PDB file of C-alpha atoms in Angstrom:
ATOM      1  CA  MET A  26     113.172  99.417  93.888  1.00 60.00           C
ATOM      2  CA  GLU A  27     113.700 103.002  92.948  1.00 84.00           C
ATOM      3  CA  TRP A  28     111.678 105.429  95.019  1.00 84.00           C
ATOM      4  CA  LEU A  29     110.837 107.482  91.954  1.00 89.00           C
ATOM      5  CA  LEU A  30     109.309 104.436  90.249  1.00 88.00           C
ATOM      6  CA  LEU A  31     107.325 103.674  93.402  1.00 86.00           C
ATOM      7  CA  LEU A  32     106.099 107.279  93.533  1.00 87.00           C
ATOM      8  CA  GLU A  33     105.085 107.084  89.871  1.00 92.00           C
ATOM      9  CA  LYS A  34     103.027 103.944  90.490  1.00 92.00           C
ATOM     10  CA  GLY A  35     101.291 105.645  93.394  1.00 91.00           C
ATOM     11  CA  ILE A  36     100.416 108.584  91.146  1.00 94.00           C
ATOM     12  CA  TRP A  37      98.947 106.246  88.516  1.00 95.00           C
ATOM     13  CA  PHE A  38      96.919 104.315  91.097  1.00 95.00           C
ATOM     14  CA  GLY A  39      95.493 107.603  92.341  1.00 95.00           C
ATOM     15  CA  LEU A  40      94.690 108.921  88.873  1.00 96.00           C
ATOM     16  CA  ALA A  41      92.932 105.698  87.917  1.00 96.00           C
ATOM     17  CA  ALA A  42      90.849 105.908  91.087  1.00 96.00           C
ATOM     18  CA  ILE A  43      89.928 109.510  90.313  1.00 96.00           C
ATOM     19  CA  GLY A  44      88.756 108.343  86.892  1.00 95.00           C
ATOM     20  CA  PHE A  45      86.510 105.718  88.454  1.00 95.00           C
ATOM     21  CA  GLY A  46      85.278 108.222  91.008  1.00 95.00           C
ATOM     22  CA  VAL A  47      84.253 110.612  88.253  1.00 95.00           C
ATOM     23  CA  LEU A  48      82.692 107.716  86.348  1.00 95.00           C
ATOM     24  CA  PHE A  49      80.634 106.771  89.425  1.00 93.00           C
ATOM     25  CA  ASN A  50      79.656 110.421  89.935  1.00 94.00           C
ATOM     26  CA  VAL A  51      80.954 110.770  93.497  1.00 93.00           C
ATOM     27  CA  PRO A  52      80.829 114.208  95.175  1.00 93.00           C
ATOM     28  CA  LYS A  53      83.706 116.524  94.310  1.00 93.00           C
ATOM     29  CA  ARG A  54      84.746 116.778  97.961  1.00 92.00           C
ATOM     30  CA  THR A  55      85.599 113.051  97.930  1.00 93.00           C
ATOM     31  CA  LEU A  56      87.974 113.049  94.945  1.00 94.00           C
ATOM     32  CA  LEU A  57      91.136 114.036  96.829  1.00 95.00           C
ATOM     33  CA  PRO A  58      90.629 111.404  99.557  1.00 95.00           C
ATOM     34  CA  ILE A  59      89.940 108.784  96.865  1.00 96.00           C
ATOM     35  CA  TYR A  60      93.215 109.743  95.185  1.00 97.00           C
ATOM     36  CA  ILE A  61      95.143 109.515  98.463  1.00 96.00           C
ATOM     37  CA  MET A  62      93.591 106.184  99.450  1.00 96.00           C
ATOM     38  CA  ALA A  63      94.209 104.577  96.057  1.00 96.00           C
ATOM     39  CA  ALA A  64      97.811 105.771  96.041  1.00 96.00           C
ATOM     40  CA  ILE A  65      98.448 104.438  99.554  1.00 96.00           C
ATOM     41  CA  GLY A  66      96.699 101.112  98.927  1.00 96.00           C
ATOM     42  CA  GLY A  67      98.446 100.645  95.598  1.00 94.00           C
ATOM     43  CA  LEU A  68     101.807 101.505  97.132  1.00 95.00           C
ATOM     44  CA  PHE A  69     101.261  98.900  99.851  1.00 95.00           C
ATOM     45  CA  LYS A  70     100.563  96.320  97.153  1.00 94.00           C
ATOM     46  CA  VAL A  71     103.530  97.241  94.942  1.00 93.00           C
ATOM     47  CA  PHE A  72     105.903  97.570  97.893  1.00 92.00           C
ATOM     48  CA  LEU A  73     105.001  94.137  99.271  1.00 94.00           C
ATOM     49  CA  ILE A  74     105.206  92.514  95.827  1.00 92.00           C
ATOM     50  CA  HIS A  75     108.685  94.015  95.463  1.00 90.00           C
ATOM     51  CA  PHE A  76     109.725  92.165  98.616  1.00 91.00           C
ATOM     52  CA  GLU A  77     108.364  88.942  97.109  1.00 90.00           C
ATOM     53  CA  ILE A  78     105.204  88.745  99.183  1.00 93.00           C
ATOM     54  CA  ASN A  79     102.427  86.852  97.406  1.00 94.00           C
ATOM     55  CA  VAL A  80     100.295  89.027  95.111  1.00 94.00           C
ATOM     56  CA  ILE A  81      97.112  87.855  96.848  1.00 95.00           C
ATOM     57  CA  LEU A  82      98.348  88.750 100.330  1.00 96.00           C
ATOM     58  CA  SER A  83      99.796  92.061  99.191  1.00 96.00           C
ATOM     59  CA  THR A  84      96.499  92.939  97.502  1.00 96.00           C
ATOM     60  CA  PHE A  85      94.657  92.082 100.720  1.00 96.00           C
ATOM     61  CA  VAL A  86      96.947  94.373 102.740  1.00 96.00           C
ATOM     62  CA  GLY A  87      96.466  97.236 100.277  1.00 96.00           C
ATOM     63  CA  ALA A  88      92.680  96.766 100.231  1.00 96.00           C
ATOM     64  CA  THR A  89      92.581  96.610 104.039  1.00 96.00           C
ATOM     65  CA  ALA A  90      94.474  99.902 104.217  1.00 96.00           C
ATOM     66  CA  ILE A  91      91.918 101.401 101.840  1.00 96.00           C
ATOM     67  CA  GLY A  92      89.093  99.992 103.960  1.00 93.00           C
ATOM     68  CA  PHE A  93      90.352 101.572 107.175  1.00 93.00           C
ATOM     69  CA  LEU A  94      91.188 104.869 105.471  1.00 93.00           C
ATOM     70  CA  SER A  95      87.715 105.002 103.943  1.00 92.00           C
ATOM     71  CA  ILE A  96      86.194 104.913 107.419  1.00 90.00           C
ATOM     72  CA  TRP A  97      88.356 107.801 108.577  1.00 90.00           C
ATOM     73  CA  PHE A  98      87.676 109.869 105.453  1.00 90.00           C
ATOM     74  CA  ALA A  99      83.951 109.103 105.762  1.00 89.00           C
ATOM     75  CA  HIS A 100      83.889 110.831 109.130  1.00 86.00           C
ATOM     76  CA  VAL A 101      86.017 113.735 107.919  1.00 87.00           C
ATOM     77  CA  ARG A 102      84.179 114.361 104.625  1.00 88.00           C
ATOM     78  CA  HIS A 103      80.682 113.269 105.740  1.00 87.00           C
ATOM     79  CA  ALA A 104      80.027 110.640 103.098  1.00 89.00           C
ATOM     80  CA  PRO A 105      79.498 106.873 103.320  1.00 89.00           C
ATOM     81  CA  PRO A 106      82.688 104.769 103.378  1.00 89.00           C
ATOM     82  CA  PRO A 107      81.875 102.853 100.153  1.00 91.00           C
ATOM     83  CA  VAL A 108      81.927 106.162  98.266  1.00 93.00           C
ATOM     84  CA  PHE A 109      85.628 106.339  99.102  1.00 93.00           C
ATOM     85  CA  ALA A 110      86.564 102.653  99.129  1.00 94.00           C
ATOM     86  CA  ILE A 111      85.085 101.351  95.885  1.00 94.00           C
ATOM     87  CA  PRO A 112      86.716 103.778  93.407  1.00 95.00           C
ATOM     88  CA  ALA A 113      89.997 103.563  95.330  1.00 95.00           C
ATOM     89  CA  VAL A 114      90.179  99.770  95.199  1.00 96.00           C
ATOM     90  CA  ILE A 115      89.200  99.280  91.533  1.00 95.00           C
ATOM     91  CA  PRO A 116      92.707 100.048  90.155  1.00 94.00           C
ATOM     92  CA  MET A 117      93.946  96.977  92.054  1.00 94.00           C
ATOM     93  CA  VAL A 118      91.658  94.633  90.079  1.00 92.00           C
ATOM     94  CA  PRO A 119      93.849  91.957  88.429  1.00 87.00           C
ATOM     95  CA  GLY A 120      93.364  92.749  84.758  1.00 90.00           C
ATOM     96  CA  ILE A 121      96.466  91.028  83.410  1.00 93.00           C
ATOM     97  CA  PHE A 122      95.652  87.710  85.059  1.00 93.00           C
ATOM     98  CA  ALA A 123      92.074  87.819  83.746  1.00 94.00           C
ATOM     99  CA  TYR A 124      93.391  88.638  80.268  1.00 95.00           C
ATOM    100  CA  ARG A 125      95.824  85.722  80.355  1.00 94.00           C
ATOM    101  CA  MET A 126      93.083  83.409  81.597  1.00 95.00           C
ATOM    102  CA  MET A 127      90.803  84.412  78.726  1.00 95.00           C
ATOM    103  CA  LEU A 128      93.611  83.925  76.208  1.00 94.00           C
ATOM    104  CA  GLY A 129      94.223  80.456  77.635  1.00 93.00           C
ATOM    105  CA  LEU A 130      90.536  79.603  77.396  1.00 93.00           C
ATOM    106  CA  MET A 131      90.505  80.717  73.770  1.00 92.00           C
ATOM    107  CA  HIS A 132      93.553  78.570  73.025  1.00 91.00           C
ATOM    108  CA  LEU A 133      91.936  75.593  74.738  1.00 90.00           C
ATOM    109  CA  SER A 134      88.698  75.994  72.771  1.00 88.00           C
ATOM    110  CA  GLY A 135      90.454  75.758  69.411  1.00 85.00           C
ATOM    111  CA  LYS A 136      92.681  73.142  67.860  1.00 82.00           C
ATOM    112  CA  ILE A 137      95.661  72.661  70.112  1.00 82.00           C
ATOM    113  CA  ASP A 138      98.767  70.543  69.997  1.00 85.00           C
ATOM    114  CA  PRO A 139      98.423  67.644  72.459  1.00 83.00           C
ATOM    115  CA  ASN A 140     101.994  68.267  73.661  1.00 86.00           C
ATOM    116  CA  THR A 141     101.186  71.785  74.900  1.00 89.00           C
ATOM    117  CA  PHE A 142      97.631  71.106  76.151  1.00 90.00           C
ATOM    118  CA  ASN A 143      98.640  70.376  79.756  1.00 90.00           C
ATOM    119  CA  HIS A 144     100.879  73.439  79.965  1.00 92.00           C
ATOM    120  CA  ILE A 145      98.210  75.795  78.601  1.00 92.00           C
ATOM    121  CA  LEU A 146      95.553  74.221  80.828  1.00 93.00           C
ATOM    122  CA  SER A 147      97.671  74.612  83.968  1.00 94.00           C
ATOM    123  CA  GLU A 148      98.525  78.239  83.132  1.00 95.00           C
ATOM    124  CA  THR A 149      94.865  79.034  82.446  1.00 94.00           C
ATOM    125  CA  VAL A 150      93.697  77.469  85.701  1.00 96.00           C
ATOM    126  CA  ASN A 151      96.538  79.186  87.599  1.00 96.00           C
ATOM    127  CA  ASN A 152      95.598  82.605  86.208  1.00 95.00           C
ATOM    128  CA  GLY A 153      91.894  81.998  86.834  1.00 95.00           C
ATOM    129  CA  LEU A 154      92.513  81.046  90.456  1.00 96.00           C
ATOM    130  CA  LYS A 155      94.716  84.103  90.947  1.00 95.00           C
ATOM    131  CA  VAL A 156      91.932  86.313  89.605  1.00 96.00           C
ATOM    132  CA  MET A 157      89.389  84.702  91.904  1.00 96.00           C
ATOM    133  CA  PHE A 158      91.535  84.928  95.030  1.00 96.00           C
ATOM    134  CA  ILE A 159      92.665  88.495  94.308  1.00 95.00           C
ATOM    135  CA  LEU A 160      89.048  89.587  93.882  1.00 95.00           C
ATOM    136  CA  MET A 161      88.169  87.855  97.152  1.00 96.00           C
ATOM    137  CA  ALA A 162      91.113  89.627  98.817  1.00 96.00           C
ATOM    138  CA  LEU A 163      89.861  92.971  97.504  1.00 95.00           C
ATOM    139  CA  ALA A 164      86.335  92.341  98.733  1.00 95.00           C
ATOM    140  CA  GLY A 165      87.509  91.075 102.110  1.00 95.00           C
ATOM    141  CA  GLY A 166      90.094  93.804 102.528  1.00 94.00           C
ATOM    142  CA  VAL A 167      87.527  96.530 101.966  1.00 94.00           C
ATOM    143  CA  GLY A 168      84.598  94.793 103.650  1.00 92.00           C
ATOM    144  CA  VAL A 169      86.127  93.555 106.901  1.00 90.00           C
ATOM    145  CA  PRO A 170      87.169  96.994 108.224  1.00 88.00           C
ATOM    146  CA  LEU A 171      83.699  98.311 107.417  1.00 84.00           C
ATOM    147  CA  LEU A 172      82.088  95.424 109.288  1.00 85.00           C
ATOM    148  CA  ILE A 173      84.424  95.700 112.275  1.00 85.00           C
ATOM    149  CA  THR A 174      83.885  99.402 112.787  1.00 81.00           C
ATOM    150  CA  ARG A 175      80.169  99.267 112.044  1.00 71.00           C
ATOM    151  CA  LYS A 176      79.728  97.363 115.284  1.00 59.00           C
ATOM    152  CA  GLU A 177      81.152 100.282 117.252  1.00 52.00           C
ATOM    153  CA  SER A 178      79.147 103.015 115.542  1.00 52.00           C
ATOM    154  CA  ALA A 179      75.909 101.014 115.697  1.00 43.00           C
ATOM    155  CA  LYS A 180      75.828 101.596 119.462  1.00 47.00           C
ATOM    156  CA  GLU A 181      75.041 105.240 118.843  1.00 59.00           C
ATOM    157  CA  ILE A 182      72.028 104.515 116.630  1.00 51.00           C
ATOM    158  CA  LYS A 183      68.775 105.341 118.359  1.00 55.00           C
ATOM    159  CA  ILE A 184      65.909 103.011 117.559  1.00 51.00           C
ATOM    160  CA  LYS A 185      62.366 103.958 118.390  1.00 58.00           C
ATOM    161  CA  ARG A 186      60.634 101.510 120.650  1.00 58.00           C
ATOM    162  CA  ILE A 187      57.427 100.187 119.286  1.00 61.00           C
ATOM    163  CA  GLY A 188      54.860  99.627 121.973  1.00 57.00           C
ATOM    164  CA  PHE A 189      52.900  96.425 121.662  1.00 56.00           C
ATOM    165  CA  PRO A 190      49.397  96.344 123.132  1.00 60.00           C
ATOM    166  CA  ARG A 191      49.189  94.317 126.280  1.00 59.00           C
ATOM    167  CA  ALA A 192      46.715  91.508 126.406  1.00 55.00           C
TER     168      ALA A 192
END
């Protein structure tokens, strides 16, 4: 894979994330970290797909990188981690597989040649399952780092003791 093409894809991942960040009205101080995280996460995904790693696993690795980076940027920029993670991970949503699944469902709902029915059905189910598993990989990749590190930072939370009257 050409490095220039890889760099271009990283730029587009970052720009798409900036667009979603602006759409979600995030603070201006978070836009550069969102760009960096989306570019890094997207590059992980594209790089692993280039080396013939499954698209679901490569998406999970990219989303996990975004999840861990969002925690670091949250401490640096003083904003909650989802403010960084959600706009950065949205460009990795599997639009083409969802589009192909919907086209297959439309073909299956109309008159179809019995000879091609099984092929179209298997392609539609395949694309639908890819969409489902990629979305689960995105949610898990972003969510697991937040859950893991939340355990550590919860130790510092001070909770007021409520005194119960003694009988």
